[in-house]
Coordinates of N, CA and C in Angstrom, one line a residue:
T217 N 0.8 -1.2 0.0 CA 0.0 0.0 0.0 C 0.9 1.3 0.0
F218 N 0.3 2.3 -0.5 CA 1.0 3.6 -0.4 C 0.0 4.7 -0.2
E219 N 0.5 5.8 0.3 CA -0.3 7.0 0.6 C 0.0 8.1 -0.3
I220 N -1.0 8.7 -0.9 CA -0.8 9.8 -1.8 C -0.6 11.1 -1.0
D221 N 0.5 11.8 -1.3 CA 0.8 13.1 -0.6 C -0.1 14.2 -1.1
K222 N -0.9 14.7 -0.2 CA -1.9 15.8 -0.6 C -1.6 17.1 0.2
V223 N -0.5 17.1 0.9 CA -0.2 18.2 1.8 C 0.9 19.0 1.2
S224 N 0.8 20.3 1.0 CA 1.8 21.2 0.5 C 2.8 21.5 1.6
P225 N 4.1 21.7 1.2 CA 5.1 22.1 2.2 C 4.9 23.5 2.7
R226 N 5.5 23.8 3.9 CA 5.6 25.1 4.4 C 7.0 25.3 5.1
V227 N 7.5 26.6 5.1 CA 8.7 26.9 5.9 C 8.3 26.9 7.4
A228 N 9.0 26.1 8.1 CA 8.7 26.0 9.6 C 9.5 27.0 10.4
S229 N 10.8 27.3 10.0 CA 11.6 28.2 10.8 C 12.9 28.5 10.0
I230 N 13.6 29.6 10.4 CA 14.9 29.9 9.9 C 15.9 30.0 11.1
T231 N 17.1 29.7 10.9 CA 18.2 29.9 11.9 C 19.4 30.5 11.2
P232 N 19.9 31.7 11.7 CA 19.5 32.3 13.0 C 18.2 33.1 12.8
S233 N 17.6 33.5 14.0 CA 16.5 34.4 14.0 C 16.7 35.2 15.3
G234 N 15.9 36.2 15.4 CA 16.1 37.1 16.6 C 17.4 37.8 16.6
S235 N 17.9 38.1 17.8 CA 19.1 38.9 17.9 C 20.3 38.0 17.9
V236 N 21.3 38.3 17.1 CA 22.5 37.5 16.9 C 23.7 38.4 16.8
L237 N 24.9 37.8 17.0 CA 26.2 38.5 16.9 C 26.7 38.4 15.5
P238 N 27.4 39.4 15.0 CA 28.0 39.3 13.7 C 29.3 38.4 13.8
P239 N 29.8 37.9 12.7 CA 29.2 38.1 11.3 C 28.2 37.0 11.1
V240 N 27.3 37.2 10.1 CA 26.4 36.2 9.6 C 26.5 36.0 8.1
S241 N 26.7 34.8 7.7 CA 27.0 34.5 6.3 C 26.1 33.4 5.7
F242 N 25.1 32.9 6.5 CA 24.1 32.0 6.0 C 22.9 31.9 6.9
V243 N 21.8 31.5 6.3 CA 20.6 31.2 7.1 C 20.2 29.8 6.7
D244 N 19.9 29.0 7.7 CA 19.3 27.6 7.5 C 17.8 27.7 7.5
V245 N 17.2 27.3 6.4 CA 15.7 27.3 6.2 C 15.2 25.9 6.4
T246 N 14.3 25.7 7.4 CA 13.7 24.4 7.7 C 12.3 24.3 7.2
F247 N 12.0 23.3 6.4 CA 10.6 23.1 5.9 C 10.0 22.0 6.8
D248 N 8.6 22.0 6.8 CA 7.9 21.1 7.7 C 7.8 19.7 7.1
S249 N 8.3 19.5 5.8 CA 8.3 18.2 5.1 C 9.3 18.3 4.0
P250 N 9.8 17.1 3.5 CA 10.8 17.2 2.5 C 10.3 17.9 1.2
I251 N 11.3 18.6 0.6 CA 11.0 19.3 -0.7 C 11.9 18.7 -1.8
N252 N 11.5 19.1 -3.0 CA 12.3 18.7 -4.2 C 13.4 19.7 -4.3
A253 N 14.7 19.3 -4.1 CA 15.8 20.2 -4.0 C 15.9 21.0 -5.3
A254 N 15.5 20.4 -6.5 CA 15.7 21.1 -7.7 C 14.8 22.4 -7.8
T255 N 13.8 22.4 -7.0 CA 12.9 23.6 -7.1 C 13.2 24.7 -6.1
F256 N 14.3 24.5 -5.3 CA 14.7 25.6 -4.4 C 16.1 26.1 -4.9
T257 N 16.1 27.3 -5.5 CA 17.3 27.9 -6.0 C 17.5 29.3 -5.4
T258 N 18.6 29.9 -5.8 CA 18.8 31.3 -5.3 C 17.8 32.2 -5.8
A259 N 17.1 31.9 -6.9 CA 16.0 32.8 -7.4 C 14.8 32.8 -6.5
D260 N 14.7 31.8 -5.5 CA 13.6 31.7 -4.7 C 13.8 32.4 -3.3
V261 N 14.9 33.1 -3.2 CA 15.2 33.8 -1.9 C 15.6 35.2 -2.1
T262 N 15.2 36.1 -1.2 CA 15.7 37.5 -1.2 C 16.2 37.7 0.3
L263 N 17.2 38.6 0.4 CA 17.6 39.1 1.7 C 17.9 40.6 1.6
T264 N 17.3 41.3 2.5 CA 17.4 42.7 2.6 C 17.9 43.1 4.0
G265 N 19.0 43.9 4.0 CA 19.6 44.4 5.2 C 19.5 45.9 5.4
P266 N 20.1 46.5 6.4 CA 20.1 47.9 6.6 C 20.5 48.7 5.4
G267 N 21.4 48.2 4.5 CA 21.9 48.9 3.4 C 21.2 48.5 2.1
G268 N 20.1 47.7 2.1 CA 19.4 47.3 0.9 C 19.5 45.9 0.6
G269 N 19.3 45.5 -0.6 CA 19.3 44.1 -1.0 C 20.7 43.5 -1.0
I270 N 20.7 42.2 -0.6 CA 22.0 41.4 -0.5 C 21.9 40.2 -1.4
G271 N 22.9 40.0 -2.3 CA 22.8 38.9 -3.2 C 22.9 37.5 -2.5
I272 N 22.2 36.6 -3.1 CA 22.2 35.2 -2.6 C 23.2 34.4 -3.4
N273 N 24.2 33.8 -2.7 CA 25.2 33.1 -3.5 C 24.9 31.6 -3.7
S274 N 24.2 31.0 -2.8 CA 24.0 29.6 -2.9 C 22.8 29.1 -2.1
V275 N 22.3 28.0 -2.5 CA 21.3 27.2 -1.7 C 21.8 25.8 -1.7
V276 N 22.1 25.3 -0.5 CA 22.8 24.0 -0.4 C 21.9 23.1 0.6
K277 N 21.6 21.9 0.1 CA 20.8 21.0 0.9 C 21.6 20.4 2.0
Q278 N 21.0 20.5 3.2 CA 21.7 20.0 4.4 C 21.0 18.6 4.8
S279 N 19.7 18.5 4.6 CA 19.0 17.3 4.9 C 17.7 17.4 4.0
A280 N 16.8 16.4 4.2 CA 15.6 16.4 3.4 C 14.7 17.7 3.6
T281 N 14.9 18.2 4.8 CA 14.0 19.4 5.2 C 14.8 20.7 5.5
V282 N 16.1 20.6 5.5 CA 16.9 21.8 5.8 C 17.8 22.2 4.7
Y283 N 17.8 23.5 4.3 CA 18.6 24.0 3.2 C 19.3 25.3 3.7
R284 N 20.6 25.4 3.4 CA 21.4 26.5 3.8 C 21.5 27.5 2.7
V285 N 21.1 28.8 3.0 CA 21.1 29.9 2.1 C 22.4 30.7 2.4
G286 N 23.3 30.8 1.4 CA 24.6 31.5 1.7 C 24.6 32.8 1.0
F287 N 25.3 33.8 1.6 CA 25.5 35.1 1.1 C 26.8 35.7 1.7
S288 N 27.2 36.9 1.2 CA 28.4 37.5 1.7 C 28.3 37.8 3.2
S289 N 29.4 37.7 3.9 CA 29.4 37.9 5.4 C 28.8 39.3 5.7
Q290 N 27.9 39.3 6.7 CA 27.2 40.6 7.1 C 27.6 40.9 8.6
S291 N 28.0 42.1 8.8 CA 28.3 42.5 10.2 C 27.7 43.8 10.6
T292 N 27.1 44.5 9.7 CA 26.4 45.8 10.0 C 25.2 45.6 10.9
G293 N 25.1 46.3 12.0 CA 24.0 46.2 12.9 C 22.7 46.6 12.3
G294 N 21.7 45.9 12.7 CA 20.3 46.2 12.2 C 19.5 44.9 11.8
A295 N 18.3 45.2 11.3 CA 17.4 44.1 10.9 C 17.7 43.6 9.5
Y296 N 17.6 42.3 9.3 CA 17.7 41.6 8.0 C 16.5 40.8 7.8
T297 N 15.9 41.0 6.6 CA 14.6 40.3 6.3 C 14.9 39.3 5.1
L298 N 14.5 38.0 5.4 CA 14.7 37.0 4.4 C 13.3 36.5 3.9
T299 N 13.1 36.4 2.6 CA 11.9 35.8 2.0 C 12.2 34.6 1.3
V300 N 11.3 33.6 1.3 CA 11.5 32.3 0.7 C 10.2 31.9 -0.1
G301 N 10.3 31.5 -1.3 CA 9.2 31.1 -2.1 C 8.6 32.1 -3.0
P302 N 7.4 31.8 -3.6 CA 6.5 30.6 -3.3 C 6.7 29.4 -4.2
D303 N 7.6 29.5 -5.2 CA 7.7 28.5 -6.3 C 8.6 27.3 -5.9
I304 N 8.4 26.8 -4.7 CA 9.2 25.7 -4.2 C 8.2 24.5 -4.0
A305 N 8.5 23.3 -4.4 CA 7.6 22.2 -4.4 C 8.1 21.0 -3.7
D306 N 7.3 20.2 -3.2 CA 7.7 18.9 -2.7 C 7.8 17.9 -3.8
N307 N 8.2 16.6 -3.5 CA 8.4 15.6 -4.5 C 7.1 15.2 -5.3
A308 N 6.0 15.6 -4.7 CA 4.7 15.3 -5.4 C 4.3 16.5 -6.3
G309 N 5.1 17.6 -6.3 CA 4.7 18.7 -7.1 C 3.9 19.8 -6.4
H310 N 3.6 19.6 -5.1 CA 2.8 20.6 -4.4 C 3.6 21.8 -4.1
L311 N 3.2 23.0 -4.5 CA 3.9 24.2 -4.2 C 3.7 24.7 -2.8
L312 N 4.6 25.5 -2.3 CA 4.6 26.1 -1.0 C 3.2 26.7 -0.7
D313 N 2.7 26.3 0.5 CA 1.4 26.8 0.9 C 1.6 27.4 2.3
Q314 N 2.2 28.6 2.3 CA 2.6 29.1 3.6 C 1.5 29.6 4.4
D315 N 0.4 30.1 3.7 CA -0.8 30.5 4.5 C -1.8 29.4 4.8
G316 N -1.5 28.2 4.3 CA -2.3 27.1 4.7 C -3.7 27.1 4.2
D317 N -4.0 27.8 3.1 CA -5.4 27.8 2.6 C -5.7 26.8 1.6
G318 N -4.7 25.9 1.3 CA -5.0 24.8 0.4 C -4.6 25.1 -1.0
T319 N -4.2 26.4 -1.3 CA -3.8 26.8 -2.7 C -2.3 27.2 -2.6
G320 N -1.5 26.4 -3.2 CA -0.1 26.6 -3.1 C 0.4 27.6 -4.2
G321 N 1.6 28.2 -3.9 CA 2.3 29.0 -4.9 C 1.7 30.4 -5.1
E322 N 0.9 30.8 -4.2 CA 0.3 32.2 -4.4 C 1.4 33.2 -4.2
A323 N 1.4 34.2 -5.1 CA 2.5 35.2 -5.2 C 2.8 35.9 -4.0
S324 N 1.9 36.3 -3.2 CA 2.1 37.0 -1.9 C 1.8 36.2 -0.7
Q325 N 0.7 35.5 -0.7 CA 0.3 34.8 0.5 C 1.2 33.6 0.9
D326 N 1.9 33.0 -0.1 CA 2.7 31.8 0.2 C 4.2 32.1 0.2
V327 N 4.5 33.4 0.3 CA 6.0 33.7 0.6 C 6.2 33.8 2.1
F328 N 7.2 33.0 2.5 CA 7.6 33.0 3.9 C 8.5 34.3 4.1
T329 N 8.3 34.9 5.2 CA 9.1 36.1 5.6 C 9.7 35.9 7.0
G330 N 11.0 36.0 7.2 CA 11.6 35.8 8.5 C 12.6 36.9 8.7
Q331 N 13.1 37.1 9.9 CA 14.0 38.2 10.2 C 15.1 37.8 11.3
F332 N 16.3 38.3 11.1 CA 17.2 38.2 12.2 C 17.8 39.6 12.4
I333 N 18.3 39.9 13.5 CA 18.8 41.2 13.9 C 20.3 41.1 14.3
I334 N 21.2 41.7 13.6 CA 22.6 41.7 14.1 C 22.7 42.8 15.1
A335 N 23.1 42.4 16.3 CA 23.2 43.2 17.5 C 24.3 44.3 17.3
Q336 N 24.0 45.5 17.6 CA 25.0 46.6 17.6 C 25.2 46.9 19.1
Q337 N 25.9 46.0 19.8 CA 26.1 46.1 21.2 C 27.6 45.8 21.6
P338 N 28.0 46.3 22.7 CA 29.3 46.0 23.2 C 29.5 44.5 23.5
D339 N 30.7 44.1 23.5 CA 31.0 42.7 23.9 C 32.4 42.7 24.6
L340 N 32.3 42.6 25.9 CA 33.5 42.7 26.7 C 34.1 41.3 26.9
I341 N 35.4 41.2 26.5 CA 36.1 39.9 26.6 C 37.5 40.2 27.3
V342 N 37.9 39.2 28.0 CA 39.2 39.3 28.7 C 40.3 38.8 27.7
E343 N 41.1 39.7 27.2 CA 42.1 39.3 26.1 C 43.3 38.6 26.7
S344 N 43.7 39.0 27.9 CA 44.9 38.4 28.5 C 45.0 38.6 30.0
V345 N 45.6 37.7 30.7 CA 45.9 37.8 32.1 C 47.3 37.6 32.4
T346 N 48.0 38.4 33.2 CA 49.4 38.3 33.5 C 49.6 38.1 35.0
A347 N 50.1 37.0 35.4 CA 50.5 36.7 36.8 C 52.0 36.4 36.9
P348 N 52.5 36.4 38.1 CA 54.0 36.1 38.2 C 54.3 34.7 37.6
G349 N 55.4 34.7 36.8 CA 55.7 33.4 36.2 C 56.6 32.5 37.1
T350 N 57.0 33.1 38.2 CA 57.9 32.3 39.2 C 57.1 31.9 40.4
L351 N 57.7 31.1 41.3 CA 57.0 30.6 42.5 C 56.6 31.8 43.4
I352 N 55.4 31.8 43.8 CA 54.9 32.9 44.7 C 55.0 32.4 46.1
I353 N 55.7 33.1 47.0 CA 56.0 32.7 48.3 C 55.2 33.6 49.3
G354 N 54.4 33.0 50.2 CA 53.7 33.7 51.2 C 52.6 32.9 51.8
N355 N 52.1 33.3 53.0 CA 51.0 32.7 53.6 C 50.2 33.7 54.4
P356 N 49.2 34.3 53.9 CA 48.7 34.0 52.5 C 49.6 34.7 51.4
A357 N 49.6 34.1 50.3 CA 50.4 34.7 49.2 C 49.7 35.8 48.6
Q358 N 50.4 36.9 48.2 CA 49.8 38.0 47.5 C 50.7 38.5 46.4
F359 N 50.2 39.1 45.3 CA 51.0 39.5 44.2 C 50.1 40.4 43.3
D360 N 50.8 41.1 42.4 CA 50.1 41.9 41.4 C 49.6 41.1 40.2
L361 N 48.4 41.3 39.9 CA 47.8 40.6 38.8 C 47.3 41.7 37.8
S362 N 47.6 41.5 36.5 CA 47.2 42.4 35.5 C 46.3 41.7 34.5
W363 N 45.3 42.4 33.9 CA 44.5 41.8 32.9 C 44.0 42.9 31.9
T364 N 43.8 42.5 30.7 CA 43.3 43.4 29.6 C 42.0 43.0 29.1
V365 N 41.0 43.9 29.1 CA 39.7 43.7 28.7 C 39.5 44.5 27.4
K366 N 38.9 43.8 26.3 CA 38.7 44.5 25.1 C 37.2 44.5 24.8
N367 N 36.7 45.6 24.2 CA 35.3 45.6 23.7 C 35.3 45.1 22.3
N368 N 34.9 43.9 22.1 CA 34.9 43.2 20.8 C 33.7 43.4 20.1
G369 N 32.8 44.2 20.6 CA 31.5 44.4 19.9 C 31.5 45.6 19.0
A370 N 30.3 45.8 18.3 CA 30.2 46.8 17.3 C 29.8 48.2 17.8
A371 N 29.6 48.3 19.1 CA 29.2 49.6 19.7 C 30.0 49.8 21.0
A372 N 30.1 51.1 21.4 CA 30.8 51.4 22.6 C 29.9 51.0 23.8
T373 N 30.6 50.8 25.0 CA 29.9 50.6 26.2 C 29.2 51.9 26.6
D374 N 28.2 51.7 27.5 CA 27.5 52.9 27.9 C 27.1 52.9 29.4
A375 N 27.6 51.8 30.1 CA 27.2 51.7 31.5 C 28.1 52.6 32.4
G376 N 29.2 53.0 31.9 CA 30.1 53.9 32.6 C 31.0 53.3 33.7
T377 N 30.4 52.3 34.4 CA 31.2 51.6 35.4 C 30.7 50.1 35.5
W378 N 31.6 49.2 35.8 CA 31.2 47.8 36.1 C 32.3 47.2 36.9
T379 N 32.1 45.9 37.3 CA 33.0 45.2 38.2 C 33.7 44.1 37.5
D380 N 35.0 44.1 37.5 CA 35.8 42.9 37.1 C 36.1 42.0 38.3
R381 N 36.0 40.7 38.2 CA 36.2 39.8 39.3 C 37.4 38.9 39.1
V382 N 38.1 38.6 40.1 CA 39.2 37.6 40.1 C 38.8 36.4 40.9
V383 N 38.9 35.3 40.3 CA 38.4 34.0 40.9 C 39.5 33.0 41.1
F384 N 39.7 32.4 42.2 CA 40.7 31.4 42.5 C 40.1 30.0 42.4
S385 N 40.8 29.1 41.8 CA 40.3 27.7 41.6 C 41.4 26.7 41.8
T386 N 41.0 25.5 42.3 CA 42.0 24.5 42.5 C 42.1 23.7 41.2
D387 N 41.3 23.9 40.2 CA 41.5 23.3 38.9 C 41.3 24.3 37.8
N388 N 41.5 23.9 36.5 CA 41.4 24.9 35.4 C 40.0 24.9 34.8
I389 N 39.0 24.6 35.6 CA 37.6 24.7 35.1 C 36.8 25.7 35.9
F390 N 36.3 26.7 35.2 CA 35.6 27.8 35.8 C 34.1 27.4 36.1
G391 N 33.7 27.7 37.4 CA 32.3 27.5 37.7 C 31.8 26.2 38.1
N392 N 32.8 25.3 38.5 CA 32.4 23.9 38.8 C 32.3 23.7 40.3
G393 N 32.2 24.7 41.1 CA 31.9 24.5 42.5 C 33.1 24.7 43.5
N394 N 34.3 24.7 42.9 CA 35.5 24.9 43.8 C 36.2 26.2 43.6
D395 N 35.4 27.2 43.2 CA 36.0 28.5 42.9 C 35.7 29.4 44.1
T396 N 36.7 30.3 44.3 CA 36.6 31.3 45.4 C 36.9 32.7 44.9
V397 N 36.0 33.6 45.1 CA 36.2 35.0 44.7 C 37.2 35.6 45.6
I398 N 38.3 36.2 45.0 CA 39.4 36.8 45.8 C 39.5 38.3 45.6
G399 N 38.6 38.8 44.7 CA 38.7 40.2 44.5 C 37.6 40.7 43.5
N400 N 37.0 41.8 43.8 CA 36.1 42.6 42.9 C 36.7 44.0 42.8
F401 N 36.9 44.3 41.5 CA 37.6 45.6 41.2 C 36.7 46.4 40.2
A402 N 36.4 47.6 40.6 CA 35.6 48.5 39.8 C 36.4 49.1 38.7
H403 N 35.8 49.0 37.5 CA 36.3 49.8 36.3 C 35.4 50.9 36.0
T404 N 36.0 52.1 35.8 CA 35.2 53.3 35.5 C 35.7 53.8 34.1
G405 N 34.7 54.1 33.3 CA 35.0 54.7 32.0 C 34.5 53.8 30.9
D406 N 33.8 54.3 29.9 CA 33.3 53.5 28.8 C 34.4 53.2 27.8
V407 N 34.2 52.1 27.0 CA 35.2 51.6 26.1 C 34.6 51.6 24.7
A408 N 35.3 52.2 23.8 CA 34.9 52.3 22.4 C 35.0 50.9 21.8
S409 N 34.2 50.7 20.7 CA 34.3 49.5 19.9 C 35.8 49.2 19.5
G410 N 36.3 48.1 19.8 CA 37.7 47.7 19.4 C 38.8 48.2 20.3
A411 N 38.4 49.0 21.3 CA 39.4 49.5 22.3 C 39.5 48.6 23.5
N412 N 40.5 48.8 24.3 CA 40.6 48.0 25.5 C 41.2 48.8 26.7
Y413 N 41.2 48.2 27.8 CA 41.8 48.8 29.0 C 42.6 47.7 29.8
T414 N 43.6 48.1 30.5 CA 44.4 47.2 31.3 C 44.3 47.6 32.8
A415 N 44.1 46.6 33.7 CA 44.0 46.9 35.1 C 45.1 46.1 35.8
T416 N 45.6 46.6 36.9 CA 46.6 45.9 37.7 C 46.2 46.1 39.1
Q417 N 46.0 45.0 39.8 CA 45.5 45.0 41.2 C 46.3 44.0 42.0
T418 N 46.5 44.2 43.3 CA 47.1 43.3 44.2 C 46.0 42.3 44.7
V419 N 46.3 41.0 44.5 CA 45.3 40.0 45.0 C 45.9 39.2 46.1
V420 N 45.1 38.7 47.0 CA 45.6 37.8 48.1 C 44.9 36.5 47.9
L421 N 45.7 35.4 47.9 CA 45.2 34.1 47.8 C 44.7 33.5 49.1
P422 N 43.9 32.5 49.2 CA 43.6 31.8 50.4 C 44.9 31.4 51.2
A423 N 44.8 31.2 52.5 CA 46.0 30.9 53.3 C 46.3 29.4 53.2
N424 N 47.5 29.1 53.5 CA 48.0 27.7 53.7 C 48.0 26.9 52.4
L425 N 48.4 27.6 51.3 CA 48.4 26.9 50.0 C 49.8 26.4 49.7
T426 N 49.9 25.3 49.0 CA 51.1 24.8 48.5 C 50.8 24.0 47.2
G427 N 51.5 24.4 46.1 CA 51.3 23.7 44.8 C 50.8 24.6 43.7
G428 N 50.2 24.0 42.7 CA 49.7 24.7 41.5 C 48.2 25.0 41.6
F429 N 47.8 26.2 41.3 CA 46.4 26.6 41.3 C 46.1 27.4 40.0
F430 N 44.9 27.9 40.0 CA 44.5 28.7 38.8 C 43.7 29.9 39.1
L431 N 43.8 30.9 38.3 CA 43.0 32.1 38.4 C 42.2 32.4 37.1
F432 N 41.0 33.0 37.3 CA 40.2 33.5 36.2 C 39.9 34.9 36.5
V433 N 39.8 35.7 35.4 CA 39.2 37.0 35.5 C 37.9 37.1 34.7
V434 N 36.9 37.7 35.4 CA 35.6 37.8 34.8 C 35.3 39.3 34.5
A435 N 35.2 39.7 33.3 CA 34.9 41.1 33.0 C 33.4 41.3 33.2
D436 N 33.1 42.5 33.8 CA 31.7 42.8 34.1 C 31.0 41.7 34.7
A437 N 31.5 41.2 35.9 CA 31.0 40.0 36.5 C 29.5 40.1 36.9
A438 N 29.0 41.3 37.2 CA 27.7 41.5 37.7 C 26.7 41.9 36.6
S439 N 27.2 41.9 35.3 CA 26.4 42.2 34.1 C 25.8 43.6 34.2
Q440 N 26.6 44.5 34.7 CA 26.1 45.9 34.7 C 26.0 46.6 33.3
Q441 N 26.9 46.1 32.4 CA 26.8 46.5 31.0 C 26.0 45.5 30.2
D442 N 25.0 46.0 29.5 CA 24.2 45.1 28.7 C 25.0 44.8 27.4
E443 N 25.2 43.5 27.2 CA 25.9 43.0 26.1 C 25.0 42.1 25.2
G444 N 23.7 42.0 25.4 CA 22.8 41.3 24.6 C 23.3 39.8 24.5
P445 N 23.3 39.3 23.3 CA 23.7 37.8 23.1 C 25.1 37.5 23.4
A446 N 25.9 38.6 23.7 CA 27.4 38.4 24.0 C 27.7 38.2 25.4
E447 N 26.7 38.0 26.3 CA 26.9 38.0 27.7 C 27.7 36.8 28.2
G448 N 27.8 35.7 27.4 CA 28.4 34.5 27.9 C 29.9 34.3 27.6
N449 N 30.6 35.3 27.2 CA 32.0 35.1 26.9 C 32.9 36.0 27.7
N450 N 32.5 36.4 29.0 CA 33.3 37.3 29.7 C 34.4 36.7 30.6
V451 N 34.5 35.4 30.6 CA 35.5 34.7 31.5 C 36.8 34.5 30.8
S452 N 37.9 34.8 31.4 CA 39.2 34.5 30.8 C 39.6 33.0 30.8
A453 N 40.6 32.7 30.0 CA 41.2 31.4 30.1 C 41.8 31.2 31.5
A454 N 42.1 30.0 31.9 CA 42.7 29.8 33.2 C 44.2 30.2 33.2
T455 N 44.6 30.9 34.2 CA 46.0 31.3 34.4 C 46.6 30.5 35.6
A456 N 47.7 29.8 35.3 CA 48.3 29.0 36.4 C 49.2 29.8 37.3
V457 N 49.2 29.5 38.6 CA 50.1 30.1 39.5 C 50.6 29.0 40.4
S458 N 51.9 29.1 40.9 CA 52.5 28.1 41.8 C 52.8 28.9 43.1
V459 N 52.3 28.2 44.2 CA 52.4 28.9 45.5 C 53.1 28.0 46.5
T460 N 53.8 28.6 47.5 CA 54.4 27.9 48.6 C 54.5 28.8 49.8
P461 N 54.3 28.2 51.0 CA 54.5 29.1 52.2 C 55.9 29.5 52.4
P462 N 56.2 30.5 53.2 CA 57.6 31.0 53.4 C 58.4 29.8 53.9
F463 N 59.7 29.8 53.5 CA 60.6 28.8 53.9 C 61.0 29.0 55.4
A464 N 61.1 27.9 56.1 CA 61.5 28.1 57.5 C 63.0 28.5 57.6
D465 N 63.3 29.2 58.7 CA 64.7 29.7 58.9 C 65.5 28.4 59.3

């Protein structure tokens, strides 16, 4: 037995959508059922950004229902509108029926329209951390720690002030339960897109340490500066330090 396909396809979603970070060079279009790949070409897609129309370079099948639409890399902040259809068919020849009225391929009603927004927001990242490269002696041990924070986003910060945090850990994994905050340090002054700042502070480690340990620096630890979708990359890589108590006389 077999079943005759009487249902027309529809676009179910696109990825990315909503607010995203630049750059963006493709959108994945997901249909609710398999389509005939030969009917989905660059002529079936338009993309419009803040500066106007953007040429479509390719449509590449990823699976029976997912197709990747490629275009030149986009980084300008603002809204981007993608349209798909209506002359896309499934393997039975049914044209896109985006409005679900039973008549496929209608020039306006069956065109899918989706949008993504490239965020024009700051993005604070810890570029580097500098700790003593030699054995640190003390109980509790203390030393000067320096770190550099860069605004990797497309817009300047506007919070004016935020807190950078130094975290001590017994391993090189941040946030797994054995971390200790050893310093919160205020930064004052906004940072332009692409600019950075360097801070140097004296930090004091927990007492009675011997061996190798790790430090992390978290930029804007309290999320005082809105970074939109870039909030999750504010933690530095682990920086190793070696500690010993003072030697006995």
